[in-house]
PDB file of C-alpha atoms in Angstrom:
ATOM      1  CA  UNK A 150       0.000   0.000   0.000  1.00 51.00           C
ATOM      2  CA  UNK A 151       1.289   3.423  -0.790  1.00 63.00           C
ATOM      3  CA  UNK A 152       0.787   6.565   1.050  1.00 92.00           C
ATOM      4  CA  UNK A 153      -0.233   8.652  -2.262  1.00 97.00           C
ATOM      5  CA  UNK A 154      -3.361   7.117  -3.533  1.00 97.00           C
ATOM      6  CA  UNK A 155      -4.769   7.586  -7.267  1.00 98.00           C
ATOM      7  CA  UNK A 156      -8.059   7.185  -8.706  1.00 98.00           C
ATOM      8  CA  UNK A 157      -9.115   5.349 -11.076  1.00 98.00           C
ATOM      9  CA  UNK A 158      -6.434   2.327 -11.652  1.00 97.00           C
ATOM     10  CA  UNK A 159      -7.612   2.089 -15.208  1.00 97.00           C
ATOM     11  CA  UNK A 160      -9.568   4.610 -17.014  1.00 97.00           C
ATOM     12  CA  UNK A 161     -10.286   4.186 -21.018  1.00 96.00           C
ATOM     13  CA  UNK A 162     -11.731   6.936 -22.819  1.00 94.00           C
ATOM     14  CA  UNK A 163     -12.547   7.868 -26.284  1.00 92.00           C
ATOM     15  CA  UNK A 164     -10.835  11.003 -28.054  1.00 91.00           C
ATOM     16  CA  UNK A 165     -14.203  13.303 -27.401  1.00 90.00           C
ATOM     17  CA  UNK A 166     -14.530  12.283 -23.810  1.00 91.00           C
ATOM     18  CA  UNK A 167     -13.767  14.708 -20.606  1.00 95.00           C
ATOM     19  CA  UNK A 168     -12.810  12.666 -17.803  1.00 96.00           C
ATOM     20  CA  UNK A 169     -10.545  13.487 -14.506  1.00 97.00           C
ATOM     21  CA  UNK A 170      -7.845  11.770 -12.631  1.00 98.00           C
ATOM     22  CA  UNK A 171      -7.460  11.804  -8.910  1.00 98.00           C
ATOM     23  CA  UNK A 172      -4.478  12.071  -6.407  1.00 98.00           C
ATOM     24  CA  UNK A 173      -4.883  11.978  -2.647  1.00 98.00           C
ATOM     25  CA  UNK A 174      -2.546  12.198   0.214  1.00 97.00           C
ATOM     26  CA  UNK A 175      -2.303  12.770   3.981  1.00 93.00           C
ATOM     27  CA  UNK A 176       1.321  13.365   5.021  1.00 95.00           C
ATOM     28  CA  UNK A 177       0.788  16.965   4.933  1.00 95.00           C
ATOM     29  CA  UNK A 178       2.956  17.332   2.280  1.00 96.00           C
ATOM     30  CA  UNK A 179       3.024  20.754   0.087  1.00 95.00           C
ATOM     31  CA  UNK A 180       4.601  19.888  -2.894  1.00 95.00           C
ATOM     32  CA  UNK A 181       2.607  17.680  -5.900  1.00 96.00           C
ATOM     33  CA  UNK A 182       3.429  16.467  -9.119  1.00 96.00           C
ATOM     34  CA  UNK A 183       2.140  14.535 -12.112  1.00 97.00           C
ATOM     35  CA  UNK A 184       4.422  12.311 -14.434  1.00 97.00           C
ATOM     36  CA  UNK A 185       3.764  10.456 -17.575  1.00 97.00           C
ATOM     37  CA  UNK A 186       5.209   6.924 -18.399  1.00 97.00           C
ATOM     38  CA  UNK A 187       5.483   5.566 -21.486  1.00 97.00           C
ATOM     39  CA  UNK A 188       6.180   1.815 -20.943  1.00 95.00           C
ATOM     40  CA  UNK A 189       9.685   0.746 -20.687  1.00 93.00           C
ATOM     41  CA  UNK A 190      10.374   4.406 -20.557  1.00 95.00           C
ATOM     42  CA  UNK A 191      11.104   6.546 -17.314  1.00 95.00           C
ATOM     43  CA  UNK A 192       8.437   8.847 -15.848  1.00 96.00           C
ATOM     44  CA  UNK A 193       8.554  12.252 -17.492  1.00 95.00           C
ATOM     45  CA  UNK A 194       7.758  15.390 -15.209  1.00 95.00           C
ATOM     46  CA  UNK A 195       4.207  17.257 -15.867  1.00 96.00           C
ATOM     47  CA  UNK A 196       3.347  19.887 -13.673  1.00 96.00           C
ATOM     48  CA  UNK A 197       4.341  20.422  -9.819  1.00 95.00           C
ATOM     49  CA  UNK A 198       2.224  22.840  -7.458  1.00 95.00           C
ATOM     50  CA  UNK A 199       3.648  24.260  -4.624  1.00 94.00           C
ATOM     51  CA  UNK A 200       1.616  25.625  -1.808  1.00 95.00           C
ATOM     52  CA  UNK A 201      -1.258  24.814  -3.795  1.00 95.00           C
ATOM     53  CA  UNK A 202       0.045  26.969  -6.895  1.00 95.00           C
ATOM     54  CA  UNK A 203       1.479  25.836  -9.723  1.00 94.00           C
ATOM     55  CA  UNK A 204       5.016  26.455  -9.920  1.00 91.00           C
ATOM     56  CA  UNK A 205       6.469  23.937 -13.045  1.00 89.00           C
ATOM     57  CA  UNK A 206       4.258  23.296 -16.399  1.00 90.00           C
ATOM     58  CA  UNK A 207       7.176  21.070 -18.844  1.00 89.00           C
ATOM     59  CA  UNK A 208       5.318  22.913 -22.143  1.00 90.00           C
ATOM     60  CA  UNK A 209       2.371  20.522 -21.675  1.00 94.00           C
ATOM     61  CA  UNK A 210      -0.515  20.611 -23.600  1.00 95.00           C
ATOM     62  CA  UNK A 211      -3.915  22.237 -23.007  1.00 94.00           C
ATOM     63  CA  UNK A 212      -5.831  19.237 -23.310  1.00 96.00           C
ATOM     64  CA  UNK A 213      -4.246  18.016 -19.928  1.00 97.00           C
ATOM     65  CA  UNK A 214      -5.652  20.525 -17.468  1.00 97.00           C
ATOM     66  CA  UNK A 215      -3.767  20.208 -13.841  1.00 97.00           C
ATOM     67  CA  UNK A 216      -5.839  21.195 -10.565  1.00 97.00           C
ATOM     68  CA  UNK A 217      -5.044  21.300  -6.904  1.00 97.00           C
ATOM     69  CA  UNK A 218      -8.273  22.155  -4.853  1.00 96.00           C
ATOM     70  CA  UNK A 219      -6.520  21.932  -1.643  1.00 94.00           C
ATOM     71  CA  UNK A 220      -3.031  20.704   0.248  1.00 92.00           C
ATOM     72  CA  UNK A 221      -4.096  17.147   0.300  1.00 96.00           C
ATOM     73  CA  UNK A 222      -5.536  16.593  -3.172  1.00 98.00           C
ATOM     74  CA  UNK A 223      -4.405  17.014  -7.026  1.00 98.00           C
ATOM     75  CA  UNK A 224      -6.050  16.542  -9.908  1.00 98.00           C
ATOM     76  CA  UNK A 225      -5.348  16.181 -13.781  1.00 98.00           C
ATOM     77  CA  UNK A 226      -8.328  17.149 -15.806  1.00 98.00           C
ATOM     78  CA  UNK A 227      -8.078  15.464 -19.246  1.00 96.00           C
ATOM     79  CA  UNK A 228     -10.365  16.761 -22.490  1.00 95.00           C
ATOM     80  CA  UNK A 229      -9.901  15.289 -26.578  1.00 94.00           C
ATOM     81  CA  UNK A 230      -6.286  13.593 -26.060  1.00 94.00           C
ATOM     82  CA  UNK A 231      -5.271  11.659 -29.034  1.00 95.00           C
ATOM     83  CA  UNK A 232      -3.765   7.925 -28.909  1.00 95.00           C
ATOM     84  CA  UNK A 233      -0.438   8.868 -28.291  1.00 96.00           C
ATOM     85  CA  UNK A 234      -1.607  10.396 -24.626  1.00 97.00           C
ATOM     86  CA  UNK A 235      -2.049   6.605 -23.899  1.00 97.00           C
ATOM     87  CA  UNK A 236       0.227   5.677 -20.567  1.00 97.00           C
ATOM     88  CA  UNK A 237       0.647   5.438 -17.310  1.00 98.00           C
ATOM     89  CA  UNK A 238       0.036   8.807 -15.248  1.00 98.00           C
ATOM     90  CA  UNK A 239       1.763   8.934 -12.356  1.00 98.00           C
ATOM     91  CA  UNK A 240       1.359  11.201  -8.957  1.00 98.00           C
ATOM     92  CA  UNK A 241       3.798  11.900  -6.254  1.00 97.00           C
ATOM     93  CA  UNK A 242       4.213  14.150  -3.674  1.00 97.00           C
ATOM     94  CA  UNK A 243       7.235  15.934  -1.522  1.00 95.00           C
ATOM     95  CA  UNK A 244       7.129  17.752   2.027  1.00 95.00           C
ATOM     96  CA  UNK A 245       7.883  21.164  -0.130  1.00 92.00           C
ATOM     97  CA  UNK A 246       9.681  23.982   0.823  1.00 89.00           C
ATOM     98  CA  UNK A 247       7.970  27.840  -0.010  1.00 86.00           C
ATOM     99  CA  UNK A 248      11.057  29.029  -1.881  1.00 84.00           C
ATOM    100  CA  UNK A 249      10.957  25.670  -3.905  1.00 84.00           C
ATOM    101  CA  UNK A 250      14.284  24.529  -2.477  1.00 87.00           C
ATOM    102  CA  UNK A 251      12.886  21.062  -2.047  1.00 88.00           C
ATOM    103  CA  UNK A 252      15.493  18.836  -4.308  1.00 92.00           C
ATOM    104  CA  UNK A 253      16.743  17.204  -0.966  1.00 93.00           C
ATOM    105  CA  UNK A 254      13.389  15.787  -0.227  1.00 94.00           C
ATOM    106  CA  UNK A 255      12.242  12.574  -1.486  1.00 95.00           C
ATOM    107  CA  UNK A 256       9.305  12.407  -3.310  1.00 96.00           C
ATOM    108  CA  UNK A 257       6.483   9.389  -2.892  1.00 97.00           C
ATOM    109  CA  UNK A 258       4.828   8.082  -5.582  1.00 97.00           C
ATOM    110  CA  UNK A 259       1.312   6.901  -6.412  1.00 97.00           C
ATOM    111  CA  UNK A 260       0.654   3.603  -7.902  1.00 97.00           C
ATOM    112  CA  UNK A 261      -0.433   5.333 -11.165  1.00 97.00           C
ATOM    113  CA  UNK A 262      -3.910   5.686 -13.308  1.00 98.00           C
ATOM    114  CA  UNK A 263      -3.445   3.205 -16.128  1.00 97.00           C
ATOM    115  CA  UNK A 264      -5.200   5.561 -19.419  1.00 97.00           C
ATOM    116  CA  UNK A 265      -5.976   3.998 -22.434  1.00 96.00           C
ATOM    117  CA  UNK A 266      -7.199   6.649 -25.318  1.00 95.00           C
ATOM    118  CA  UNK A 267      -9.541   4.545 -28.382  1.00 91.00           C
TER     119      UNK A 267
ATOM    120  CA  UNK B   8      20.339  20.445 -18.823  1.00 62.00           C
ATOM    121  CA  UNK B   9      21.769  17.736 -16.708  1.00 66.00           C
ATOM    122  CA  UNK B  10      21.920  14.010 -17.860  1.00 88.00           C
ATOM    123  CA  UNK B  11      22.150  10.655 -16.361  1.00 93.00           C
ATOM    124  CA  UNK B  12      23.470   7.730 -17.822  1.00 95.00           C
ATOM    125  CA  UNK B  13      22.991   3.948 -16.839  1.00 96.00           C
ATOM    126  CA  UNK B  14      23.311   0.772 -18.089  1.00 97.00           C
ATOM    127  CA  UNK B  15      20.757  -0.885 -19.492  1.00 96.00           C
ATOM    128  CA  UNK B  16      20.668  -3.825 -17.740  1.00 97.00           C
ATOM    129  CA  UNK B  17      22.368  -5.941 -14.794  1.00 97.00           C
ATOM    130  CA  UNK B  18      22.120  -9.211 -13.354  1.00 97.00           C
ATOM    131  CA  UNK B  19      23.503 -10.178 -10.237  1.00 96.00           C
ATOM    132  CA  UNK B  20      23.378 -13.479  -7.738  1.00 96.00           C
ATOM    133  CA  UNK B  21      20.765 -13.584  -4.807  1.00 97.00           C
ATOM    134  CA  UNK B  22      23.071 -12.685  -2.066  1.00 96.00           C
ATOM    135  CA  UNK B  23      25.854 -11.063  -3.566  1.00 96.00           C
ATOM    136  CA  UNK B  24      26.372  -7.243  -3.492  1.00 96.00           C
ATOM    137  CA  UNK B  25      25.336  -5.278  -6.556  1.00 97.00           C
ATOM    138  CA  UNK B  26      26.690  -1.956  -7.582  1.00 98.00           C
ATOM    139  CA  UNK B  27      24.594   0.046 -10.158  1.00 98.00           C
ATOM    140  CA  UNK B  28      26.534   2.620 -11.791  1.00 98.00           C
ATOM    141  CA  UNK B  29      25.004   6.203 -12.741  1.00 97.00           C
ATOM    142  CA  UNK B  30      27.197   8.938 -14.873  1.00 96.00           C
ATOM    143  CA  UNK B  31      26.045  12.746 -14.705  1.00 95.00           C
ATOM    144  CA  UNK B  32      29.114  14.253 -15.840  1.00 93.00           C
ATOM    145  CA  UNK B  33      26.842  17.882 -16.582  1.00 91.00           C
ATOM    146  CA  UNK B  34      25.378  17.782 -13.088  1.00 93.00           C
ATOM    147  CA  UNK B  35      25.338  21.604 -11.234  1.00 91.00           C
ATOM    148  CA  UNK B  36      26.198  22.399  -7.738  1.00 91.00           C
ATOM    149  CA  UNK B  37      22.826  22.699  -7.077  1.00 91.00           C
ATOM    150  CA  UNK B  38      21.682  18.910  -7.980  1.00 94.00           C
ATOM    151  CA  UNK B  39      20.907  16.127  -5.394  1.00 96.00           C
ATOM    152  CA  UNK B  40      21.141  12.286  -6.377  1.00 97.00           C
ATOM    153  CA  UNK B  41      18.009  10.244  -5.920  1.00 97.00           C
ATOM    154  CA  UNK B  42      18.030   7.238  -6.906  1.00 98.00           C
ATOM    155  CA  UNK B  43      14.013   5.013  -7.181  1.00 98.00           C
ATOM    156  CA  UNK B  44      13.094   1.957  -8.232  1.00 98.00           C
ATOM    157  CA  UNK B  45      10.312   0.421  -9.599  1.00 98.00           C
ATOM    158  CA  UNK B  46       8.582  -2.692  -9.575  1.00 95.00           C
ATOM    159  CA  UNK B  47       5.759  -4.079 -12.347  1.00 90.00           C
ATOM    160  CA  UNK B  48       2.918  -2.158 -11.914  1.00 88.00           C
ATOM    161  CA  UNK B  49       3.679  -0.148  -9.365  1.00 94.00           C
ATOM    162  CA  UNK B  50       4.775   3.846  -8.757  1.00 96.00           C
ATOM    163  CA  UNK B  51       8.846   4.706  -8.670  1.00 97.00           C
ATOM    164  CA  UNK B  52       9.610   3.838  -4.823  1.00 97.00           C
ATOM    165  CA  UNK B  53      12.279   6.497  -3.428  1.00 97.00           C
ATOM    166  CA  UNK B  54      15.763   4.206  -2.498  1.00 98.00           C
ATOM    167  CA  UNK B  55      18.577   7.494  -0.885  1.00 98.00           C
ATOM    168  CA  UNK B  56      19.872  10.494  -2.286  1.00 97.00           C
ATOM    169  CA  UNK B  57      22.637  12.672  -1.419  1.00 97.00           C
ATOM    170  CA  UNK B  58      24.309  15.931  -2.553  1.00 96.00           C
ATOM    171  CA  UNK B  59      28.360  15.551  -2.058  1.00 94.00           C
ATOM    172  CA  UNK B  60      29.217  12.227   0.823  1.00 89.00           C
ATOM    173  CA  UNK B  61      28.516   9.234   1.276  1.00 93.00           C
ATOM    174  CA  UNK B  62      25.571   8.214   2.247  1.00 95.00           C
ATOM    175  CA  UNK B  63      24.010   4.872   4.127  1.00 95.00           C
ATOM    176  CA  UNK B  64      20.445   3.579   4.703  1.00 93.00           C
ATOM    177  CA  UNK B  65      18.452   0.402   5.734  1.00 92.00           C
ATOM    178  CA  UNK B  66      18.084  -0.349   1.589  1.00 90.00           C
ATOM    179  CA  UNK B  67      21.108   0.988   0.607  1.00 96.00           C
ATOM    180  CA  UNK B  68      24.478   3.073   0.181  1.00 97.00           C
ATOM    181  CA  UNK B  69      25.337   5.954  -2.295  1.00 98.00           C
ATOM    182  CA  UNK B  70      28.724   6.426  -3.074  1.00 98.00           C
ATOM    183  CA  UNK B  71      29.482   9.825  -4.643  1.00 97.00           C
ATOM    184  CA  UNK B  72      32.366  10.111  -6.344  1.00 96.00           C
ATOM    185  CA  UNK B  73      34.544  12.958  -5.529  1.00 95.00           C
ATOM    186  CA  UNK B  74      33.834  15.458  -8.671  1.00 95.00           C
ATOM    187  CA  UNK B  75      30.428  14.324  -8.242  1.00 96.00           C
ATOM    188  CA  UNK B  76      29.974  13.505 -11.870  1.00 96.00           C
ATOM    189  CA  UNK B  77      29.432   9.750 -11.223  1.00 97.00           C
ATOM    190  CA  UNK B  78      27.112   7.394  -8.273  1.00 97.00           C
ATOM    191  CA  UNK B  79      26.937   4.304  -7.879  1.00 98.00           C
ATOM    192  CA  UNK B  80      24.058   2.651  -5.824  1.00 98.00           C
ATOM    193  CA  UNK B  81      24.973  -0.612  -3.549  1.00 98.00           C
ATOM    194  CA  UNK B  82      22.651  -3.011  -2.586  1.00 97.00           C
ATOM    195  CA  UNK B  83      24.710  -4.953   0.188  1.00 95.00           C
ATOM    196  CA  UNK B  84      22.895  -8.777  -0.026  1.00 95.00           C
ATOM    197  CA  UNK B  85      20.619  -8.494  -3.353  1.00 96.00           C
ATOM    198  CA  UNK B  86      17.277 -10.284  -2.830  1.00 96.00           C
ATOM    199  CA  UNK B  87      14.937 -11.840  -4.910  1.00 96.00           C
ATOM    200  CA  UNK B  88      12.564  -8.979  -4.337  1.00 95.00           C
ATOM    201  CA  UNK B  89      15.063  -6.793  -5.763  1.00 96.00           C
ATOM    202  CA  UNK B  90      14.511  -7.542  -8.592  1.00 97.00           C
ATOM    203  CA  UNK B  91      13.123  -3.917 -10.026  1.00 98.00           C
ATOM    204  CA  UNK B  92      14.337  -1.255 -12.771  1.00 98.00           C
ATOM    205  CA  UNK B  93      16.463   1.533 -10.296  1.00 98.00           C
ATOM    206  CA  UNK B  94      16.479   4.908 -12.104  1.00 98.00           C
ATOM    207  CA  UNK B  95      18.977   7.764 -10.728  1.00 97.00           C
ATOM    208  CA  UNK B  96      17.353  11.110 -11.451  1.00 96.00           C
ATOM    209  CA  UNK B  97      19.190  14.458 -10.593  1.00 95.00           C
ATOM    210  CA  UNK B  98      17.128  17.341  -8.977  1.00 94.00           C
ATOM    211  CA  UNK B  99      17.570  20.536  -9.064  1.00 91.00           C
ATOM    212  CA  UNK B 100      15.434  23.733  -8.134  1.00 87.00           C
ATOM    213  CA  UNK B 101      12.289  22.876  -9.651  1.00 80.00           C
ATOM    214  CA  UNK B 102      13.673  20.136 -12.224  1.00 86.00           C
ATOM    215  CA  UNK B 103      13.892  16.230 -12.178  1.00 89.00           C
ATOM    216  CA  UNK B 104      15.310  14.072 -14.818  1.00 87.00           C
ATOM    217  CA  UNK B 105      15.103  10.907 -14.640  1.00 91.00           C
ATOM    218  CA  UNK B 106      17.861   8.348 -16.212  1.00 90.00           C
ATOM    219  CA  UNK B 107      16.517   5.323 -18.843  1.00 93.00           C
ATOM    220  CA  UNK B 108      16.924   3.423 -15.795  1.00 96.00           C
ATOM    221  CA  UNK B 109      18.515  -0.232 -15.384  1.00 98.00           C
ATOM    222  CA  UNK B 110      16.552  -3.394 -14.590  1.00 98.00           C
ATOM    223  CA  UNK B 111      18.318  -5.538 -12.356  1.00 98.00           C
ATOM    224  CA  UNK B 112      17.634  -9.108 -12.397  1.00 98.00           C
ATOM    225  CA  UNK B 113      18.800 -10.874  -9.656  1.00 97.00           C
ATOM    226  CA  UNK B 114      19.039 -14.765 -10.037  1.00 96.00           C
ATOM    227  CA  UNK B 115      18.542 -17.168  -7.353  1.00 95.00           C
TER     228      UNK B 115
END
């Protein structure tokens, strides 16, 4: 069991369909992020909010719309992606630090939504 | 911005130590070294990191090397559970790469 939980496991969806994935955590942690993973690739970095504001976008596009209602919850909002958006989407979270110093502090990691795009 | 480099793959004897190698020759003063692994199916599970020394936990050691432009993770007694792909990933203020990662297979 991991401390970072994400909602659904799997999730297909057609090209026109609006759907949302979820990431919950209770460690009172301030910094969350959302990777991509190709398989047999690493995870690639998405967005990170800090404090609840987002702090890194890695030139991602619109169709992937990140959200972070509050310090425990984060969530990717996901509107006409195309086949190649297929992957595993991947959540993780860090204690933080408010002047984003936080590369000293490990990050845990969600089992992942599985998304398959028809 | 910074790299990583790792080998592909590694295999290694249940027991025996195993040291995974990890080149970042274009790593800044700024950069930690994390190193994860991850099992089938499952989220990147955080191993150490360290900035300049040495450094020991319950999983694992780091050993830096001295111009920091090379780590090398050591399991001490590998086990069958392992058995995983370990990625070492650089971070820096607001940035994380990750390496291609090796998979370690560790045979019994």
């Amino acid at each position: 069991d991991t401390e970072v939980t994400q909602t659904p496991k799997h999730l297909v969806m057609g090209m026109t369909n609006k759907k949302s994935l979820k990431c919950e955590q209770h460690m009172g942690h301030r910094a969350m992020y959302w990777y991509k993973q190709k398989a047999k690739k690493p995870p690639e970095l998405m967005f990170v909010y800090s404090y609840e504001k987002l702090s890194i976008n890695e030139s991602v596009p619109s169709r992937f719309s990140p959200e972070c209602p509050n310090s425990s919850l984060l969530n990717l909002h996901l509107h006409a992606l195309q086949p190649e958006d297929s992957a595993l989407y991947l959540c993780a979270s860090s204690p933080g630090d408010r002047l984003l110093r936080d590369n000293n502090q490990p990050q845990h990691f969600g089992d992942g939504t599985r998304l398959s795009i028809l | 911005d910074a790299k990583t480099t790792q080998p592909n793959s590694m295999e290694s004897n249940e027991e025996e130590p195993v040291h995974l190698p990890c080149n970042h020759s274009t790593i800044s003063g700024t950069d930690y070294i994390h190193w994860y692994r991850q099992l089938p199916s499952q989220g990147p599970e955080y191993v150490i990191h360290g900035l300049t020394s040495n450094v020991n936990n319950r999983m694992a050691s780091l050993a830096i090397a001295e111009d920091r432009k090379s780590s090398t993770l050591i399991l001490h007694r590998a086990t069958l559970r392992d058995a995983a792909v370990y990625y070492c990933i650089l971070r820096g203020y607001q940035k994380v790469t990750f390496g291609i990662g090796t998979k370690l297979q560790v045979i019994p």
